[in-house]
Amino acid sequence: QPLYREIIRRLGLIAALVPTCDEFFLSHALDDYAELHKQAYFFVTGTPVAPWDDMPDLHFHQATMADHAATAALNDEFIDKLEERIARGEIHIGLLDGAVVALGIRERGHLLPDCASIGMLVAQAHRQQGIGTRMLRYLRSVCEVQGLRPLAGCGYD
């Protein structure tokens, strides 16, 4: 525990995604947390990425500053520092018939630089249609092209 707390202090960590399959990390995180949000989206790396481009009217791309207003409208409080993250190339969007219906984030790991955390948000009216699944598949492929191992951490309502 003292070493765990020192790592948290030195890195200035304020949030972490903790997979339940990592019992060692999970036990330390549960000993010392202020707030807990359950997450739910998992996949196995090393398997081929399933198609994400099988819906003809759904398109994904890395967001640019021209997309900022549309992404901000959907974002609410899902992604912090949205403008900075767009500038760093971390934000991706899903467009259905030209309208932004999904946001994705690919954030390179600080502790594990060969990994990237990926997550997504789908507009309420477009949930349960497979858009979130396709966004994660798209983000997995982005990570693979960049030589990163993707780790999912998507919340659910």
C-alpha angles and dihedrals in degrees: 000000000000091000091047091052091047091053090050091048096047094047094042092230116180099168138023139180107229118192115216089225090068097073094175094055092039093054092051093045092049091052091061120026135125100198134014128206118183116228130198127189123093137169138172117248118217092052119103114268110252117232117286096176098066095105105079096208096045118087132174131202142153109277121246129197087265086067094051099101094048093045092047091053091055097035101068099166099328097106122032122215090019097173093050092047092051089051090051092051095245097122125079129180137210117217123198113192087343097306123112106247101157140036125202131189129203110188119180114232120254096198094033106034093182090061134071129200112227129193140159145203125204124199110258094243092054101047124118092034099099096259094121092049090050092048090055091048089051091049090049089055091048089053093048092052088051092048093247129134108233122226118191125220110163124159124219138210 
